[in-house]
């Protein structure tokens, strides 16, 4: 397969699938670096438990989520991310999905840092945080909160999403006192809290991830080259205004239809949608 083919295949992936692909690539590359160069390289990207160490590598609040401790660790995280990601992308665009995921990563990381610096039993314990679990939990709990009564098939019986969300959160809460991966489970709860808050606020008409999106856009714009002005840009001024108005009208109409379908889901569940409505949501998610 040529480089062009790989780029084409990557471009066809959804946002969640691209994120999964990046995680898998990083897992393979870091495995090779650890084996062939030095295992200490990972420490530059893992989230340390000490605040002063964190200040020396602030990027680790994001990069820790791309590291995994083993094949089963990454397989489980990516499986949940794939399933929950598909549901979100059937309801919203990729931008909102990334907001939920990375804000979950950040809040999970911050809760890990805070816990290891205020709880007496954790102070002095040598620990660092790796894994996408906080972001994955944010995505999963967002889905379980936003459409709680939606039923999914689990093994041989149907369960509601709110039941799945409650189960995974309780599992972390119960296992924290038992020891073993305490920092990871604390980060899970941070991600779960973010997912819950995001869904509840969004249900009330407030997108708490908007500020994060604007911040990321601002950073991205710093690296963009200034675009050259197109010659004779006023020649088709009237036509451009008309086209812009039409595009704006179409966009508003499209969004109203999406909002109406989302309202129907929140009241009656995803299965109440017709095939046409489900197809429309799926295509809308792909376009975004």
Short mmCIF file of C-alpha atoms in Angstrom, two decimals:
data_model
loop_
_atom_site.label_atom_id
_atom_site.label_comp_id
_atom_site.label_asym_id
_atom_site.label_seq_id
_atom_site.Cartn_x
_atom_site.Cartn_y
_atom_site.Cartn_z
CA UNK A 1 0.00 0.00 0.00
CA UNK A 2 1.43 3.38 -1.03
CA UNK A 3 1.67 6.49 1.10
CA UNK A 4 -1.18 8.02 -0.90
CA UNK A 5 -3.39 5.00 -0.19
CA UNK A 6 -2.69 5.25 3.53
CA UNK A 7 -3.60 8.94 3.54
CA UNK A 8 -6.82 8.18 1.67
CA UNK A 9 -7.78 5.39 4.08
CA UNK A 10 -7.00 7.62 7.07
CA UNK A 11 -9.07 10.48 5.65
CA UNK A 12 -12.07 8.16 5.39
CA UNK A 13 -12.01 7.34 9.10
CA UNK A 14 -14.32 9.06 11.57
CA UNK A 15 -12.84 11.27 14.29
CA UNK A 16 -13.02 8.49 16.88
CA UNK A 17 -11.43 5.99 14.48
CA UNK A 18 -8.60 8.44 13.75
CA UNK A 19 -8.01 8.83 17.47
CA UNK A 20 -7.89 5.05 17.85
CA UNK A 21 -5.42 4.79 14.95
CA UNK A 22 -3.15 7.41 16.56
CA UNK A 23 -3.24 5.56 19.89
CA UNK A 24 -2.30 2.28 18.22
CA UNK A 25 0.57 3.89 16.28
CA UNK A 26 1.92 5.58 19.43
CA UNK A 27 1.66 2.27 21.32
CA UNK A 28 3.74 0.50 18.67
CA UNK A 29 6.32 3.30 18.34
CA UNK A 30 6.74 3.70 22.11
CA UNK A 31 7.12 -0.06 22.46
CA UNK A 32 9.98 -0.01 19.95
CA UNK A 33 11.63 3.02 21.56
CA UNK A 34 11.35 1.50 25.03
CA UNK A 35 12.87 -1.78 23.84
CA UNK A 36 15.60 -0.38 21.59
CA UNK A 37 16.53 2.96 23.17
CA UNK A 38 15.51 3.40 26.80
CA UNK A 39 12.47 2.69 28.99
CA UNK A 40 12.93 6.12 30.55
CA UNK A 41 11.72 7.88 27.39
CA UNK A 42 8.12 7.19 28.42
CA UNK A 43 8.62 9.25 31.60
CA UNK A 44 8.73 12.44 29.50
CA UNK A 45 5.16 11.84 28.34
CA UNK A 46 3.57 10.13 31.36
CA UNK A 47 1.84 12.37 33.91
CA UNK A 48 3.95 12.59 37.12
CA UNK A 49 2.23 12.75 40.49
CA UNK A 50 4.35 15.66 41.74
CA UNK A 51 3.16 19.19 40.87
CA UNK A 52 6.69 20.53 40.39
CA UNK A 53 7.60 17.68 38.06
CA UNK A 54 4.39 18.37 36.15
CA UNK A 55 5.32 22.03 35.72
CA UNK A 56 8.52 20.87 34.03
CA UNK A 57 6.50 18.85 31.48
CA UNK A 58 3.02 20.42 31.23
CA UNK A 59 2.35 18.65 27.93
CA UNK A 60 1.99 15.42 29.91
CA UNK A 61 -1.57 16.41 30.92
CA UNK A 62 -2.47 15.35 27.36
CA UNK A 63 0.30 13.03 26.24
CA UNK A 64 -0.20 10.57 29.10
CA UNK A 65 -3.45 9.51 27.47
CA UNK A 66 -1.62 8.15 24.41
CA UNK A 67 0.52 5.74 26.46
CA UNK A 68 -0.61 2.27 27.51
CA UNK A 69 0.84 -0.35 29.81
CA UNK A 70 0.12 -3.41 27.69
CA UNK A 71 -1.85 -4.94 24.84
CA UNK A 72 -4.97 -5.65 26.90
CA UNK A 73 -4.90 -2.13 28.33
CA UNK A 74 -5.04 -0.49 24.93
CA UNK A 75 -7.42 -3.06 23.39
CA UNK A 76 -10.05 -2.55 26.09
CA UNK A 77 -9.77 1.25 25.98
CA UNK A 78 -9.98 1.39 22.19
CA UNK A 79 -12.93 -1.01 22.07
CA UNK A 80 -14.99 1.13 24.48
CA UNK A 81 -13.89 4.28 22.64
CA UNK A 82 -15.02 2.78 19.33
CA UNK A 83 -18.46 1.73 20.59
CA UNK A 84 -19.24 4.88 22.59
CA UNK A 85 -17.65 7.09 19.92
CA UNK A 86 -19.99 5.75 17.24
CA UNK A 87 -23.00 6.65 19.36
CA UNK A 88 -21.77 10.20 20.00
CA UNK A 89 -20.90 10.77 16.35
CA UNK A 90 -24.41 9.69 15.38
CA UNK A 91 -25.69 12.52 17.57
CA UNK A 92 -23.06 15.25 17.35
CA UNK A 93 -20.08 16.37 15.30
CA UNK A 94 -16.45 15.38 15.71
CA UNK A 95 -15.58 18.67 17.39
CA UNK A 96 -17.88 17.95 20.32
CA UNK A 97 -16.59 14.39 20.56
CA UNK A 98 -13.02 15.68 20.90
CA UNK A 99 -14.13 18.23 23.50
CA UNK A 100 -15.64 15.50 25.66
CA UNK A 101 -12.67 13.18 25.24
CA UNK A 102 -9.82 15.61 25.89
CA UNK A 103 -11.59 17.50 28.68
CA UNK A 104 -12.08 14.09 30.31
CA UNK A 105 -8.36 13.40 29.87
CA UNK A 106 -7.47 16.76 31.44
CA UNK A 107 -9.88 16.53 34.38
CA UNK A 108 -8.86 12.93 35.06
CA UNK A 109 -5.20 13.96 35.06
CA UNK A 110 -5.82 16.93 37.36
CA UNK A 111 -7.77 14.79 39.82
CA UNK A 112 -4.88 12.29 39.82
CA UNK A 113 -2.40 15.11 40.57
CA UNK A 114 -4.59 16.57 43.30
CA UNK A 115 -5.19 13.22 45.01
CA UNK A 116 -1.51 12.31 45.20
CA UNK A 117 -0.71 15.66 46.80
CA UNK A 118 -3.50 16.00 49.41
CA UNK A 119 -4.40 12.49 50.61
CA UNK A 120 -1.95 11.35 53.32
CA UNK A 121 -2.01 7.68 52.24
CA UNK A 122 -0.95 8.64 48.70
CA UNK A 123 1.65 11.29 49.48
CA UNK A 124 5.10 9.81 49.01
CA UNK A 125 3.87 6.96 46.83
CA UNK A 126 5.86 6.65 43.62
CA UNK A 127 3.35 6.79 40.77
CA UNK A 128 2.69 8.19 37.32
CA UNK A 129 -0.37 8.09 35.10
CA UNK A 130 -0.72 6.61 31.62
CA UNK A 131 -3.65 5.45 29.53
CA UNK A 132 -6.67 6.83 27.68
CA UNK A 133 -9.12 5.58 30.31
CA UNK A 134 -10.11 9.03 31.63
CA UNK A 135 -11.05 10.23 28.15
CA UNK A 136 -12.78 6.94 27.35
CA UNK A 137 -14.78 7.16 30.59
CA UNK A 138 -15.80 10.71 29.74
CA UNK A 139 -17.15 9.57 26.36
CA UNK A 140 -18.89 6.52 27.85
CA UNK A 141 -20.53 8.34 30.77
CA UNK A 142 -21.56 11.20 28.48
CA UNK A 143 -23.50 8.71 26.35
CA UNK A 144 -24.96 6.98 29.40
CA UNK A 145 -26.12 10.33 30.79
CA UNK A 146 -27.40 11.95 27.60
CA UNK A 147 -29.53 9.00 26.44
CA UNK A 148 -29.82 6.99 29.68
CA UNK A 149 -32.83 4.91 28.69
CA UNK A 150 -31.37 3.70 25.40
CA UNK A 151 -31.05 -0.09 25.51
CA UNK A 152 -28.05 -1.99 24.18
CA UNK A 153 -27.42 -5.71 23.82
CA UNK A 154 -24.95 -7.04 26.39
CA UNK A 155 -24.18 -10.72 25.96
CA UNK A 156 -27.61 -12.41 26.15
CA UNK A 157 -29.82 -9.62 27.49
CA UNK A 158 -30.62 -5.94 27.03
CA UNK A 159 -29.51 -3.28 29.51
CA UNK A 160 -30.04 0.46 29.63
CA UNK A 161 -27.09 2.79 29.22
CA UNK A 162 -27.56 4.38 32.64
CA UNK A 163 -27.14 0.94 34.20
CA UNK A 164 -23.83 0.43 32.39
CA UNK A 165 -22.62 3.86 33.47
CA UNK A 166 -23.57 3.26 37.10
CA UNK A 167 -21.86 -0.14 37.09
CA UNK A 168 -18.49 1.05 35.77
CA UNK A 169 -18.39 4.02 38.17
CA UNK A 170 -19.26 1.83 41.15
CA UNK A 171 -16.56 -0.67 40.13
CA UNK A 172 -13.92 2.05 40.36
CA UNK A 173 -15.27 3.40 43.65
CA UNK A 174 -15.32 -0.06 45.23
CA UNK A 175 -11.82 -1.00 44.07
CA UNK A 176 -10.01 2.19 45.15
CA UNK A 177 -9.88 1.18 48.87
CA UNK A 178 -8.58 -2.25 47.85
CA UNK A 179 -5.42 -0.75 46.34
CA UNK A 180 -3.94 -1.50 42.95
CA UNK A 181 -4.05 1.14 40.20
CA UNK A 182 -5.47 3.73 42.60
CA UNK A 183 -4.23 6.62 40.46
CA UNK A 184 -5.80 5.15 37.33
CA UNK A 185 -9.16 4.64 39.02
CA UNK A 186 -9.12 8.19 40.39
CA UNK A 187 -8.48 9.44 36.85
CA UNK A 188 -11.39 7.28 35.63
CA UNK A 189 -13.69 9.05 38.09
CA UNK A 190 -12.45 12.44 36.89
CA UNK A 191 -13.28 11.50 33.32
CA UNK A 192 -16.67 10.12 34.38
CA UNK A 193 -17.46 13.35 36.23
CA UNK A 194 -16.61 15.40 33.14
CA UNK A 195 -18.78 13.21 30.91
CA UNK A 196 -21.72 13.49 33.31
CA UNK A 197 -21.43 17.26 33.70
CA UNK A 198 -21.00 17.79 29.96
CA UNK A 199 -24.14 15.79 29.15
CA UNK A 200 -26.26 17.46 31.83
CA UNK A 201 -25.17 20.95 30.80
CA UNK A 202 -25.66 20.19 27.11
CA UNK A 203 -29.14 18.87 27.84
CA UNK A 204 -29.86 22.28 29.41
CA UNK A 205 -28.56 24.08 26.33
CA UNK A 206 -25.02 24.91 27.47
CA UNK A 207 -21.91 23.53 25.80
CA UNK A 208 -19.16 23.60 28.44
CA UNK A 209 -16.60 22.56 25.83
CA UNK A 210 -16.98 25.68 23.70
CA UNK A 211 -14.24 27.57 25.53
CA UNK A 212 -11.87 24.62 25.10
CA UNK A 213 -12.61 24.51 21.36
CA UNK A 214 -11.91 28.22 21.02
CA UNK A 215 -8.65 27.83 22.95
CA UNK A 216 -7.49 25.00 20.66
CA UNK A 217 -8.53 27.00 17.58
CA UNK A 218 -6.56 29.97 18.85
CA UNK A 219 -3.41 27.88 19.22
CA UNK A 220 -3.93 26.28 15.80
CA UNK A 221 -4.30 29.71 14.19
CA UNK A 222 -0.91 30.75 15.52
CA UNK A 223 0.70 28.11 13.31
CA UNK A 224 -1.31 28.87 10.20
CA UNK A 225 0.37 30.82 7.47
CA UNK A 226 -1.34 34.07 6.56
CA UNK A 227 -3.41 33.56 3.46
CA UNK A 228 -2.74 35.68 0.41
CA UNK A 229 -5.54 37.92 -0.73
CA UNK A 230 -7.21 36.69 -3.87
CA UNK A 231 -7.03 39.14 -6.80
CA UNK A 232 -10.20 40.93 -7.92
CA UNK A 233 -12.11 39.64 -4.89
CA UNK A 234 -14.91 42.23 -5.37
CA UNK A 235 -15.83 41.25 -8.95
CA UNK A 236 -18.51 38.79 -7.89
CA UNK A 237 -19.44 40.51 -4.66
CA UNK A 238 -23.20 40.30 -5.10
CA UNK A 239 -23.09 36.67 -6.19
CA UNK A 240 -20.89 35.83 -3.20
CA UNK A 241 -23.31 37.50 -0.79
CA UNK A 242 -26.25 35.59 -2.27
CA UNK A 243 -24.37 32.29 -2.07
CA UNK A 244 -23.35 33.02 1.52
CA UNK A 245 -26.93 33.77 2.55
CA UNK A 246 -28.16 30.57 0.91
CA UNK A 247 -25.43 28.50 2.58
CA UNK A 248 -26.26 30.06 5.95
CA UNK A 249 -29.97 29.30 5.48
CA UNK A 250 -29.25 25.70 4.52
CA UNK A 251 -26.99 25.28 7.54
CA UNK A 252 -29.65 26.61 9.92
CA UNK A 253 -32.30 24.34 8.40
CA UNK A 254 -29.95 21.36 8.67
CA UNK A 255 -29.20 22.13 12.33
CA UNK A 256 -32.90 22.54 13.17
CA UNK A 257 -33.58 19.08 11.79
CA UNK A 258 -30.73 17.65 13.89
CA UNK A 259 -32.04 19.42 17.01
CA UNK A 260 -35.54 18.04 16.43
CA UNK A 261 -34.20 14.48 16.16
CA UNK A 262 -32.06 14.92 19.30
CA UNK A 263 -35.12 16.14 21.21
CA UNK A 264 -36.97 13.02 20.09
CA UNK A 265 -34.09 10.84 21.31
CA UNK A 266 -34.00 12.53 24.72
CA UNK A 267 -37.75 11.98 25.16
CA UNK A 268 -38.30 8.55 23.62
CA UNK A 269 -34.86 6.99 23.11
CA UNK A 270 -32.76 6.27 20.03
CA UNK A 271 -34.87 3.29 18.95
CA UNK A 272 -37.91 5.58 18.50
CA UNK A 273 -36.25 7.09 15.41
CA UNK A 274 -37.26 5.99 11.95
CA UNK A 275 -34.67 4.52 9.59
CA UNK A 276 -34.63 7.80 7.65
CA UNK A 277 -33.91 9.78 10.83
CA UNK A 278 -31.13 7.38 11.88
CA UNK A 279 -29.56 7.58 8.43
CA UNK A 280 -29.79 11.37 8.51
CA UNK A 281 -27.99 11.52 11.89
CA UNK A 282 -25.32 9.11 10.70
CA UNK A 283 -24.65 11.12 7.54
CA UNK A 284 -24.63 14.39 9.52
CA UNK A 285 -22.00 12.97 11.86
CA UNK A 286 -19.84 11.86 8.93
CA UNK A 287 -20.10 15.27 7.22
CA UNK A 288 -18.93 17.07 10.36
#
